[in-house]
């Protein structure tokens, strides 16, 4: 989605479950509007937060005009997977996009496509490298080909359905995913408490929630160094994204078991 919209809307890290919400990225030209809907990945939900993430993933099956199933070289399809079976029966065209072909040989790509042919026989298979921007244009062309005639859904200058606060929170979460190990990134949620745009700068106050006291210590780090790094790097991303100076204040709070707490999941914007 980022490659096609030309903006970094979805954060990207090597860790699984980086994306937690469905994010619309909107591409406008005089002739058309394409709404990309990036969703969390398909997962086995073991706590409430993940149930909500799975719901967001499923929602793509309901309202998309074209379904893009993004997989990567090395990932093999499981024919018993219920979600895949639904994709196979989708009433809209399905593009099976195989990413990361920069890491593989031609033979591996062909073998991979053959495997997917068995599970999603009707889907068009397109190998790409999002990293090298290789063949991304081919996917885009097929999307345009399949799009129905319709008035624009969003205003023609819209870029996304999410707020500036949301992106500020995501930039902080990205740095936490990048710099902390094991459970920490998964136990973290970021809430933007205040977002005040002034003449020369934006003042942002954020609370980072963790589930346990010990995680709070790790997050802050020796003499606060680890948290300072998160703040500094997130602030630089924000200044780039908002094109304005940013003053960022971070606080860390413990909220036991928030990932299983319906009230907190709602508060954090999961539906
Ligand atoms: N080698 C290679 N790596 C890639 C390519 N595209 C993405 N990556 C890397 O793959 C990792 C995962 O990327 P994400 O965009 O977070 O993946 P995602 O599918 O959205 O995953 P979740 O949000 O965690 O569900 C990151 O480390 C990317 O840099 C590619 O074409 N080639
Ligand atoms: Mg993602």
PDB file of C-alpha atoms and ligand atoms in Angstrom:
ATOM      1  CA  UNK A   1       0.000   0.000   0.000  1.00  0.00           C
ATOM      2  CA  UNK A   2       2.772   2.435   0.878  1.00  0.00           C
ATOM      3  CA  UNK A   3       4.494   1.779  -2.434  1.00  0.00           C
ATOM      4  CA  UNK A   4       1.312   2.389  -4.409  1.00  0.00           C
ATOM      5  CA  UNK A   5       0.026   5.411  -2.490  1.00  0.00           C
ATOM      6  CA  UNK A   6       3.516   6.908  -2.317  1.00  0.00           C
ATOM      7  CA  UNK A   7       3.279   7.735   1.405  1.00  0.00           C
ATOM      8  CA  UNK A   8       4.398   5.852   4.452  1.00  0.00           C
ATOM      9  CA  UNK A   9       0.989   5.257   5.996  1.00  0.00           C
ATOM     10  CA  UNK A  10       1.524   1.754   7.360  1.00  0.00           C
ATOM     11  CA  UNK A  11       4.462   1.197   9.637  1.00  0.00           C
ATOM     12  CA  UNK A  12       6.802  -1.589   8.568  1.00  0.00           C
ATOM     13  CA  UNK A  13       8.976  -3.801  10.732  1.00  0.00           C
ATOM     14  CA  UNK A  14      10.397  -7.308  10.561  1.00  0.00           C
ATOM     15  CA  UNK A  15       8.210  -8.420  13.469  1.00  0.00           C
ATOM     16  CA  UNK A  16       4.951 -10.273  12.901  1.00  0.00           C
ATOM     17  CA  UNK A  17       1.689  -8.470  13.713  1.00  0.00           C
ATOM     18  CA  UNK A  18       3.074  -5.023  13.085  1.00  0.00           C
ATOM     19  CA  UNK A  19      -0.224  -3.817  11.631  1.00  0.00           C
ATOM     20  CA  UNK A  20      -3.059  -3.855  14.158  1.00  0.00           C
ATOM     21  CA  UNK A  21      -5.730  -1.676  12.532  1.00  0.00           C
ATOM     22  CA  UNK A  22      -7.247  -1.450   9.113  1.00  0.00           C
ATOM     23  CA  UNK A  23      -5.817   1.624   7.395  1.00  0.00           C
ATOM     24  CA  UNK A  24      -7.140   3.199   4.229  1.00  0.00           C
ATOM     25  CA  UNK A  25      -4.607   4.740   1.867  1.00  0.00           C
ATOM     26  CA  UNK A  26      -6.272   6.817  -0.840  1.00  0.00           C
ATOM     27  CA  UNK A  27      -4.824   7.485  -4.268  1.00  0.00           C
ATOM     28  CA  UNK A  28      -6.461  10.291  -6.262  1.00  0.00           C
ATOM     29  CA  UNK A  29      -6.008  11.288  -9.878  1.00  0.00           C
ATOM     30  CA  UNK A  30      -8.357  13.285 -12.117  1.00  0.00           C
ATOM     31  CA  UNK A  31      -9.634   9.962 -13.535  1.00  0.00           C
ATOM     32  CA  UNK A  32      -9.965   7.710 -10.538  1.00  0.00           C
ATOM     33  CA  UNK A  33      -9.742   7.160  -6.818  1.00  0.00           C
ATOM     34  CA  UNK A  34      -8.309   3.940  -5.460  1.00  0.00           C
ATOM     35  CA  UNK A  35      -8.796   3.113  -1.795  1.00  0.00           C
ATOM     36  CA  UNK A  36      -6.210   0.668  -0.504  1.00  0.00           C
ATOM     37  CA  UNK A  37      -7.188  -1.039   2.685  1.00  0.00           C
ATOM     38  CA  UNK A  38      -4.234  -2.440   4.608  1.00  0.00           C
ATOM     39  CA  UNK A  39      -5.279  -4.890   7.291  1.00  0.00           C
ATOM     40  CA  UNK A  40      -3.596  -6.933   9.994  1.00  0.00           C
ATOM     41  CA  UNK A  41      -2.448 -10.353   8.860  1.00  0.00           C
ATOM     42  CA  UNK A  42      -4.315 -13.603   9.354  1.00  0.00           C
ATOM     43  CA  UNK A  43      -3.442 -15.083  12.732  1.00  0.00           C
ATOM     44  CA  UNK A  44      -4.547 -17.499  15.411  1.00  0.00           C
ATOM     45  CA  UNK A  45      -6.149 -15.250  17.986  1.00  0.00           C
ATOM     46  CA  UNK A  46      -5.104 -16.081  21.515  1.00  0.00           C
ATOM     47  CA  UNK A  47      -6.183 -12.866  23.227  1.00  0.00           C
ATOM     48  CA  UNK A  48      -8.922 -10.304  22.709  1.00  0.00           C
ATOM     49  CA  UNK A  49      -6.746  -7.763  20.936  1.00  0.00           C
ATOM     50  CA  UNK A  50      -5.904 -10.407  18.318  1.00  0.00           C
ATOM     51  CA  UNK A  51      -9.578 -11.272  17.902  1.00  0.00           C
ATOM     52  CA  UNK A  52     -10.150  -7.650  16.968  1.00  0.00           C
ATOM     53  CA  UNK A  53      -7.186  -7.717  14.589  1.00  0.00           C
ATOM     54  CA  UNK A  54      -8.604 -10.798  12.893  1.00  0.00           C
ATOM     55  CA  UNK A  55     -11.951  -9.055  12.557  1.00  0.00           C
ATOM     56  CA  UNK A  56     -10.205  -6.185  10.779  1.00  0.00           C
ATOM     57  CA  UNK A  57      -8.542  -8.667   8.415  1.00  0.00           C
ATOM     58  CA  UNK A  58     -11.866 -10.360   7.682  1.00  0.00           C
ATOM     59  CA  UNK A  59     -13.538  -7.047   6.957  1.00  0.00           C
ATOM     60  CA  UNK A  60     -11.526  -6.825   3.728  1.00  0.00           C
ATOM     61  CA  UNK A  61     -13.489  -9.808   2.440  1.00  0.00           C
ATOM     62  CA  UNK A  62     -16.721  -7.902   2.821  1.00  0.00           C
ATOM     63  CA  UNK A  63     -16.324  -4.599   1.044  1.00  0.00           C
ATOM     64  CA  UNK A  64     -13.394  -4.811  -1.377  1.00  0.00           C
ATOM     65  CA  UNK A  65     -13.863  -4.631  -5.152  1.00  0.00           C
ATOM     66  CA  UNK A  66     -10.552  -6.401  -5.648  1.00  0.00           C
ATOM     67  CA  UNK A  67      -8.940  -8.656  -3.088  1.00  0.00           C
ATOM     68  CA  UNK A  68      -5.165  -8.714  -2.808  1.00  0.00           C
ATOM     69  CA  UNK A  69      -3.816 -11.648  -0.895  1.00  0.00           C
ATOM     70  CA  UNK A  70      -0.247 -10.797  -0.037  1.00  0.00           C
ATOM     71  CA  UNK A  71       2.080 -13.678   0.617  1.00  0.00           C
ATOM     72  CA  UNK A  72       5.823 -14.060   0.286  1.00  0.00           C
ATOM     73  CA  UNK A  73       8.377 -16.471  -1.084  1.00  0.00           C
ATOM     74  CA  UNK A  74       8.849 -19.314   1.361  1.00  0.00           C
ATOM     75  CA  UNK A  75       5.306 -19.173   2.712  1.00  0.00           C
ATOM     76  CA  UNK A  76       3.353 -22.235   1.652  1.00  0.00           C
ATOM     77  CA  UNK A  77      -0.435 -22.264   1.502  1.00  0.00           C
ATOM     78  CA  UNK A  78      -2.382 -24.487   3.863  1.00  0.00           C
ATOM     79  CA  UNK A  79      -5.386 -25.853   1.933  1.00  0.00           C
ATOM     80  CA  UNK A  80      -7.273 -26.398   5.210  1.00  0.00           C
ATOM     81  CA  UNK A  81      -7.012 -22.752   6.199  1.00  0.00           C
ATOM     82  CA  UNK A  82     -10.545 -21.433   6.578  1.00  0.00           C
ATOM     83  CA  UNK A  83      -9.630 -17.906   5.584  1.00  0.00           C
ATOM     84  CA  UNK A  84      -7.984 -19.116   2.372  1.00  0.00           C
ATOM     85  CA  UNK A  85     -11.039 -21.151   1.532  1.00  0.00           C
ATOM     86  CA  UNK A  86     -13.106 -17.985   1.848  1.00  0.00           C
ATOM     87  CA  UNK A  87     -10.685 -16.135  -0.406  1.00  0.00           C
ATOM     88  CA  UNK A  88     -10.981 -18.932  -2.960  1.00  0.00           C
ATOM     89  CA  UNK A  89     -14.760 -18.427  -2.990  1.00  0.00           C
ATOM     90  CA  UNK A  90     -14.644 -14.619  -3.121  1.00  0.00           C
ATOM     91  CA  UNK A  91     -17.066 -13.042  -5.560  1.00  0.00           C
ATOM     92  CA  UNK A  92     -14.582 -10.323  -6.471  1.00  0.00           C
ATOM     93  CA  UNK A  93     -11.345 -10.792  -8.435  1.00  0.00           C
ATOM     94  CA  UNK A  94      -8.405 -12.012  -6.336  1.00  0.00           C
ATOM     95  CA  UNK A  95      -4.796 -11.042  -6.954  1.00  0.00           C
ATOM     96  CA  UNK A  96      -2.359 -13.354  -5.251  1.00  0.00           C
ATOM     97  CA  UNK A  97       0.719 -11.215  -4.838  1.00  0.00           C
ATOM     98  CA  UNK A  98       3.941 -13.038  -3.981  1.00  0.00           C
ATOM     99  CA  UNK A  99       6.316 -10.571  -2.370  1.00  0.00           C
ATOM    100  CA  UNK A 100      10.050 -10.631  -1.609  1.00  0.00           C
ATOM    101  CA  UNK A 101      11.124 -12.324  -4.823  1.00  0.00           C
ATOM    102  CA  UNK A 102      14.397 -10.423  -4.460  1.00  0.00           C
ATOM    103  CA  UNK A 103      15.324 -13.129  -1.954  1.00  0.00           C
ATOM    104  CA  UNK A 104      14.763 -16.062  -4.321  1.00  0.00           C
ATOM    105  CA  UNK A 105      15.550 -17.654  -7.648  1.00  0.00           C
ATOM    106  CA  UNK A 106      13.322 -17.846 -10.719  1.00  0.00           C
ATOM    107  CA  UNK A 107      12.739 -21.562 -10.048  1.00  0.00           C
ATOM    108  CA  UNK A 108      11.547 -20.869  -6.521  1.00  0.00           C
ATOM    109  CA  UNK A 109       9.121 -18.270  -7.808  1.00  0.00           C
ATOM    110  CA  UNK A 110       7.672 -20.724 -10.315  1.00  0.00           C
ATOM    111  CA  UNK A 111       7.410 -23.480  -7.701  1.00  0.00           C
ATOM    112  CA  UNK A 112       5.689 -21.078  -5.342  1.00  0.00           C
ATOM    113  CA  UNK A 113       3.180 -20.017  -7.982  1.00  0.00           C
ATOM    114  CA  UNK A 114       2.367 -23.655  -8.717  1.00  0.00           C
ATOM    115  CA  UNK A 115       1.627 -24.315  -5.071  1.00  0.00           C
ATOM    116  CA  UNK A 116      -0.737 -21.381  -4.877  1.00  0.00           C
ATOM    117  CA  UNK A 117      -2.435 -22.510  -8.096  1.00  0.00           C
ATOM    118  CA  UNK A 118      -3.705 -25.542  -6.199  1.00  0.00           C
ATOM    119  CA  UNK A 119      -5.292 -23.501  -3.430  1.00  0.00           C
ATOM    120  CA  UNK A 120      -6.410 -20.383  -5.288  1.00  0.00           C
ATOM    121  CA  UNK A 121      -6.839 -21.594  -8.876  1.00  0.00           C
ATOM    122  CA  UNK A 122      -8.858 -18.575  -9.998  1.00  0.00           C
ATOM    123  CA  UNK A 123      -6.534 -15.938  -8.575  1.00  0.00           C
ATOM    124  CA  UNK A 124      -4.126 -14.068 -10.794  1.00  0.00           C
ATOM    125  CA  UNK A 125      -0.625 -14.625  -9.446  1.00  0.00           C
ATOM    126  CA  UNK A 126       1.822 -11.730  -9.532  1.00  0.00           C
ATOM    127  CA  UNK A 127       5.370 -11.973  -8.137  1.00  0.00           C
ATOM    128  CA  UNK A 128       6.801  -8.688  -6.855  1.00  0.00           C
ATOM    129  CA  UNK A 129       9.442  -7.120  -4.685  1.00  0.00           C
ATOM    130  CA  UNK A 130       7.920  -4.257  -2.711  1.00  0.00           C
ATOM    131  CA  UNK A 131      11.383  -3.441  -1.408  1.00  0.00           C
ATOM    132  CA  UNK A 132      12.871  -2.953  -4.882  1.00  0.00           C
ATOM    133  CA  UNK A 133       9.590  -1.664  -6.313  1.00  0.00           C
ATOM    134  CA  UNK A 134       9.767  -4.494  -8.838  1.00  0.00           C
ATOM    135  CA  UNK A 135       6.504  -5.351 -10.624  1.00  0.00           C
ATOM    136  CA  UNK A 136       4.422  -3.295  -8.183  1.00  0.00           C
ATOM    137  CA  UNK A 137       3.194  -1.383 -11.226  1.00  0.00           C
ATOM    138  CA  UNK A 138       1.803  -4.650 -12.654  1.00  0.00           C
ATOM    139  CA  UNK A 139      -0.331  -5.125  -9.547  1.00  0.00           C
ATOM    140  CA  UNK A 140      -1.526  -1.562  -9.800  1.00  0.00           C
ATOM    141  CA  UNK A 141      -2.522  -2.022 -13.438  1.00  0.00           C
ATOM    142  CA  UNK A 142      -4.564  -5.107 -12.598  1.00  0.00           C
ATOM    143  CA  UNK A 143      -6.301  -3.238  -9.777  1.00  0.00           C
ATOM    144  CA  UNK A 144      -7.267  -0.437 -12.153  1.00  0.00           C
ATOM    145  CA  UNK A 145      -8.462  -2.993 -14.680  1.00  0.00           C
ATOM    146  CA  UNK A 146     -10.840  -4.545 -12.159  1.00  0.00           C
ATOM    147  CA  UNK A 147     -12.144  -1.384 -10.513  1.00  0.00           C
ATOM    148  CA  UNK A 148     -15.828  -0.695 -11.096  1.00  0.00           C
ATOM    149  CA  UNK A 149     -17.184   2.668 -12.263  1.00  0.00           C
ATOM    150  CA  UNK A 150     -18.281   4.629  -9.249  1.00  0.00           C
ATOM    151  CA  UNK A 151     -18.308   8.129  -7.817  1.00  0.00           C
ATOM    152  CA  UNK A 152     -15.394   8.766  -5.441  1.00  0.00           C
ATOM    153  CA  UNK A 153     -16.017   7.449  -1.971  1.00  0.00           C
ATOM    154  CA  UNK A 154     -13.757   9.977  -0.243  1.00  0.00           C
ATOM    155  CA  UNK A 155     -13.159  13.665  -1.042  1.00  0.00           C
ATOM    156  CA  UNK A 156     -10.675  13.972  -3.885  1.00  0.00           C
ATOM    157  CA  UNK A 157      -7.965  15.452  -1.648  1.00  0.00           C
ATOM    158  CA  UNK A 158      -8.188  12.773   1.060  1.00  0.00           C
ATOM    159  CA  UNK A 159      -5.113  10.666   1.781  1.00  0.00           C
ATOM    160  CA  UNK A 160      -6.391   8.378   4.506  1.00  0.00           C
ATOM    161  CA  UNK A 161      -9.275   7.674   6.867  1.00  0.00           C
ATOM    162  CA  UNK A 162      -7.034   7.819   9.922  1.00  0.00           C
ATOM    163  CA  UNK A 163      -6.265  10.881  12.019  1.00  0.00           C
ATOM    164  CA  UNK A 164      -2.971  12.660  12.594  1.00  0.00           C
ATOM    165  CA  UNK A 165      -3.098  11.342  16.158  1.00  0.00           C
ATOM    166  CA  UNK A 166      -3.299   7.797  14.862  1.00  0.00           C
ATOM    167  CA  UNK A 167      -0.172   8.182  12.732  1.00  0.00           C
ATOM    168  CA  UNK A 168       1.713   9.841  15.581  1.00  0.00           C
ATOM    169  CA  UNK A 169       0.917   6.798  17.726  1.00  0.00           C
ATOM    170  CA  UNK A 170       1.975   4.392  14.990  1.00  0.00           C
ATOM    171  CA  UNK A 171       5.341   6.113  14.595  1.00  0.00           C
ATOM    172  CA  UNK A 172       6.024   5.565  18.288  1.00  0.00           C
ATOM    173  CA  UNK A 173       4.860   1.959  18.087  1.00  0.00           C
ATOM    174  CA  UNK A 174       7.150   1.347  15.110  1.00  0.00           C
ATOM    175  CA  UNK A 175      10.202   2.411  17.096  1.00  0.00           C
ATOM    176  CA  UNK A 176       9.181   0.124  19.945  1.00  0.00           C
ATOM    177  CA  UNK A 177       8.760  -2.803  17.537  1.00  0.00           C
ATOM    178  CA  UNK A 178      12.187  -2.047  16.107  1.00  0.00           C
ATOM    179  CA  UNK A 179      14.119  -1.663  19.335  1.00  0.00           C
ATOM    180  CA  UNK A 180      12.638  -4.098  21.853  1.00  0.00           C
ATOM    181  CA  UNK A 181      12.605  -7.861  21.912  1.00  0.00           C
ATOM    182  CA  UNK A 182      10.281 -10.714  22.735  1.00  0.00           C
ATOM    183  CA  UNK A 183       7.040  -9.783  24.485  1.00  0.00           C
ATOM    184  CA  UNK A 184       7.594  -6.030  24.826  1.00  0.00           C
ATOM    185  CA  UNK A 185       6.278  -4.830  21.435  1.00  0.00           C
ATOM    186  CA  UNK A 186       3.201  -7.023  21.796  1.00  0.00           C
ATOM    187  CA  UNK A 187       2.443  -5.776  25.301  1.00  0.00           C
ATOM    188  CA  UNK A 188       2.590  -2.149  24.165  1.00  0.00           C
ATOM    189  CA  UNK A 189      -0.122   0.231  23.084  1.00  0.00           C
ATOM    190  CA  UNK A 190       0.315   3.930  22.444  1.00  0.00           C
ATOM    191  CA  UNK A 191      -2.287   6.541  23.253  1.00  0.00           C
ATOM    192  CA  UNK A 192      -1.953  10.105  22.033  1.00  0.00           C
ATOM    193  CA  UNK A 193      -3.268  12.126  24.958  1.00  0.00           C
ATOM    194  CA  UNK A 194      -2.777  15.538  23.439  1.00  0.00           C
ATOM    195  CA  UNK A 195      -2.048  16.876  19.983  1.00  0.00           C
ATOM    196  CA  UNK A 196      -1.858  20.655  19.767  1.00  0.00           C
ATOM    197  CA  UNK A 197      -0.898  22.371  16.593  1.00  0.00           C
ATOM    198  CA  UNK A 198       0.656  25.763  17.244  1.00  0.00           C
ATOM    199  CA  UNK A 199       2.030  28.323  14.823  1.00  0.00           C
ATOM    200  CA  UNK A 200       5.579  26.973  14.748  1.00  0.00           C
ATOM    201  CA  UNK A 201       5.307  23.469  16.157  1.00  0.00           C
ATOM    202  CA  UNK A 202       3.071  20.573  17.117  1.00  0.00           C
ATOM    203  CA  UNK A 203       2.992  19.554  20.776  1.00  0.00           C
ATOM    204  CA  UNK A 204       2.286  15.875  21.224  1.00  0.00           C
ATOM    205  CA  UNK A 205       1.806  14.067  24.520  1.00  0.00           C
ATOM    206  CA  UNK A 206       1.760  10.270  24.376  1.00  0.00           C
ATOM    207  CA  UNK A 207       1.256   7.515  26.900  1.00  0.00           C
ATOM    208  CA  UNK A 208       2.835   4.125  26.267  1.00  0.00           C
ATOM    209  CA  UNK A 209       0.905   1.374  28.002  1.00  0.00           C
ATOM    210  CA  UNK A 210       2.578  -1.862  29.032  1.00  0.00           C
ATOM    211  CA  UNK A 211       1.124  -4.822  30.884  1.00  0.00           C
ATOM    212  CA  UNK A 212       3.623  -5.245  33.715  1.00  0.00           C
ATOM    213  CA  UNK A 213       5.881  -3.193  35.953  1.00  0.00           C
ATOM    214  CA  UNK A 214       8.942  -5.120  34.707  1.00  0.00           C
ATOM    215  CA  UNK A 215       8.120  -4.147  31.114  1.00  0.00           C
ATOM    216  CA  UNK A 216       7.959  -0.510  32.138  1.00  0.00           C
ATOM    217  CA  UNK A 217      11.523  -0.745  33.426  1.00  0.00           C
ATOM    218  CA  UNK A 218      12.763  -2.337  30.234  1.00  0.00           C
ATOM    219  CA  UNK A 219      10.986   0.216  28.087  1.00  0.00           C
ATOM    220  CA  UNK A 220      12.492   3.157  29.949  1.00  0.00           C
ATOM    221  CA  UNK A 221      15.930   1.563  30.150  1.00  0.00           C
ATOM    222  CA  UNK A 222      19.026   2.535  32.063  1.00  0.00           C
ATOM    223  CA  UNK A 223      18.859   6.270  32.889  1.00  0.00           C
ATOM    224  CA  UNK A 224      15.901   6.547  30.516  1.00  0.00           C
ATOM    225  CA  UNK A 225      18.149   6.060  27.498  1.00  0.00           C
ATOM    226  CA  UNK A 226      16.028   3.474  25.707  1.00  0.00           C
ATOM    227  CA  UNK A 227      12.858   5.549  25.916  1.00  0.00           C
ATOM    228  CA  UNK A 228      14.708   8.689  24.866  1.00  0.00           C
ATOM    229  CA  UNK A 229      15.823   6.918  21.723  1.00  0.00           C
ATOM    230  CA  UNK A 230      12.227   5.935  20.922  1.00  0.00           C
ATOM    231  CA  UNK A 231      11.153   9.536  21.469  1.00  0.00           C
ATOM    232  CA  UNK A 232      13.917  11.011  19.355  1.00  0.00           C
ATOM    233  CA  UNK A 233      13.415   8.676  16.404  1.00  0.00           C
ATOM    234  CA  UNK A 234       9.613   8.915  16.485  1.00  0.00           C
ATOM    235  CA  UNK A 235       9.824  12.706  16.656  1.00  0.00           C
ATOM    236  CA  UNK A 236      12.044  12.840  13.568  1.00  0.00           C
ATOM    237  CA  UNK A 237       9.524  10.684  11.659  1.00  0.00           C
ATOM    238  CA  UNK A 238       6.705  12.933  12.830  1.00  0.00           C
ATOM    239  CA  UNK A 239       8.518  16.068  11.707  1.00  0.00           C
ATOM    240  CA  UNK A 240       8.972  14.470   8.314  1.00  0.00           C
ATOM    241  CA  UNK A 241       5.345  13.332   8.100  1.00  0.00           C
ATOM    242  CA  UNK A 242       3.700  16.517   9.400  1.00  0.00           C
ATOM    243  CA  UNK A 243       6.297  18.837   7.829  1.00  0.00           C
ATOM    244  CA  UNK A 244       6.554  20.780  11.046  1.00  0.00           C
ATOM    245  CA  UNK A 245       8.661  20.869  14.213  1.00  0.00           C
ATOM    246  CA  UNK A 246       7.369  18.479  16.859  1.00  0.00           C
ATOM    247  CA  UNK A 247       7.702  18.564  20.613  1.00  0.00           C
ATOM    248  CA  UNK A 248       7.058  15.049  21.870  1.00  0.00           C
ATOM    249  CA  UNK A 249       6.516  14.025  25.466  1.00  0.00           C
ATOM    250  CA  UNK A 250       6.373  10.321  26.365  1.00  0.00           C
ATOM    251  CA  UNK A 251       5.082   8.699  29.550  1.00  0.00           C
ATOM    252  CA  UNK A 252       4.865   5.006  30.406  1.00  0.00           C
ATOM    253  CA  UNK A 253       1.932   3.502  32.307  1.00  0.00           C
ATOM    254  CA  UNK A 254       1.171  -0.022  33.444  1.00  0.00           C
ATOM    255  CA  UNK A 255      -2.270  -1.371  32.607  1.00  0.00           C
ATOM    256  CA  UNK A 256      -2.475  -5.005  33.621  1.00  0.00           C
ATOM    257  CA  UNK A 257      -3.720  -7.389  30.937  1.00  0.00           C
ATOM    258  CA  UNK A 258      -5.001  -4.599  28.690  1.00  0.00           C
ATOM    259  CA  UNK A 259      -4.823  -6.950  25.701  1.00  0.00           C
ATOM    260  CA  UNK A 260      -7.630  -8.984  27.207  1.00  0.00           C
ATOM    261  CA  UNK A 261      -9.598  -6.058  28.535  1.00  0.00           C
ATOM    262  CA  UNK A 262     -12.577  -5.126  26.367  1.00  0.00           C
ATOM    263  CA  UNK A 263     -12.749  -1.611  27.800  1.00  0.00           C
ATOM    264  CA  UNK A 264      -9.127  -0.823  26.966  1.00  0.00           C
ATOM    265  CA  UNK A 265      -9.316  -2.413  23.549  1.00  0.00           C
ATOM    266  CA  UNK A 266     -12.272  -0.114  22.760  1.00  0.00           C
ATOM    267  CA  UNK A 267     -10.473   2.876  24.255  1.00  0.00           C
ATOM    268  CA  UNK A 268      -7.502   2.166  21.982  1.00  0.00           C
ATOM    269  CA  UNK A 269      -9.718   2.304  18.924  1.00  0.00           C
ATOM    270  CA  UNK A 270     -10.226  -1.384  18.077  1.00  0.00           C
ATOM    271  CA  UNK A 271     -13.763  -2.251  17.068  1.00  0.00           C
TER     272      UNK A 271
HETATM  273  N1  LIG B   1      13.519  -8.768   1.084  1.00  0.00           N
HETATM  274  C1  LIG B   1      12.367  -8.113   1.080  1.00  0.00           C
HETATM  275  N2  LIG B   1      11.838  -7.720   2.250  1.00  0.00           N
HETATM  276  C2  LIG B   1      10.657  -7.062   2.227  1.00  0.00           C
HETATM  277  C3  LIG B   1       9.957  -6.789   1.015  1.00  0.00           C
HETATM  278  N3  LIG B   1       8.813  -6.148   1.318  1.00  0.00           N
HETATM  279  C4  LIG B   1       8.787  -6.026   2.668  1.00  0.00           C
HETATM  280  N4  LIG B   1       9.900  -6.565   3.215  1.00  0.00           N
HETATM  281  C5  LIG B   1      10.237  -6.634   4.657  1.00  0.00           C
HETATM  282  O1  LIG B   1       9.326  -7.520   5.286  1.00  0.00           O
HETATM  283  C6  LIG B   1       9.107  -7.132   6.639  1.00  0.00           C
HETATM  284  C7  LIG B   1       7.633  -7.091   6.962  1.00  0.00           C
HETATM  285  O2  LIG B   1       7.029  -6.013   6.313  1.00  0.00           O
HETATM  286  P1  LIG B   1       5.614  -5.445   6.772  1.00  0.00           P
HETATM  287  O3  LIG B   1       5.172  -4.417   5.800  1.00  0.00           O
HETATM  288  O4  LIG B   1       5.666  -5.051   8.221  1.00  0.00           O
HETATM  289  O5  LIG B   1       4.736  -6.763   6.612  1.00  0.00           O
HETATM  290  P2  LIG B   1       3.191  -7.020   6.824  1.00  0.00           P
HETATM  291  O6  LIG B   1       2.798  -8.090   5.890  1.00  0.00           O
HETATM  292  O7  LIG B   1       2.415  -5.745   6.769  1.00  0.00           O
HETATM  293  O8  LIG B   1       3.152  -7.653   8.278  1.00  0.00           O
HETATM  294  P3  LIG B   1       2.256  -7.322   9.583  1.00  0.00           P
HETATM  295  O9  LIG B   1       1.845  -5.887   9.553  1.00  0.00           O
HETATM  296  O10 LIG B   1       3.210  -7.610  10.689  1.00  0.00           O
HETATM  297  O11 LIG B   1       1.098  -8.262   9.546  1.00  0.00           O
HETATM  298  C8  LIG B   1       9.838  -5.812   6.822  1.00  0.00           C
HETATM  299  O12 LIG B   1      11.052  -6.079   7.468  1.00  0.00           O
HETATM  300  C9  LIG B   1      10.059  -5.331   5.387  1.00  0.00           C
HETATM  301  O13 LIG B   1      11.200  -4.513   5.246  1.00  0.00           O
HETATM  302  C10 LIG B   1      10.560  -7.227  -0.218  1.00  0.00           C
HETATM  303  O14 LIG B   1      10.063  -7.039  -1.317  1.00  0.00           O
HETATM  304  N5  LIG B   1      11.764  -7.883  -0.093  1.00  0.00           N
HETATM  305 MG1  LIG B   2       1.601  -4.501   8.034  1.00  0.00          MG
END
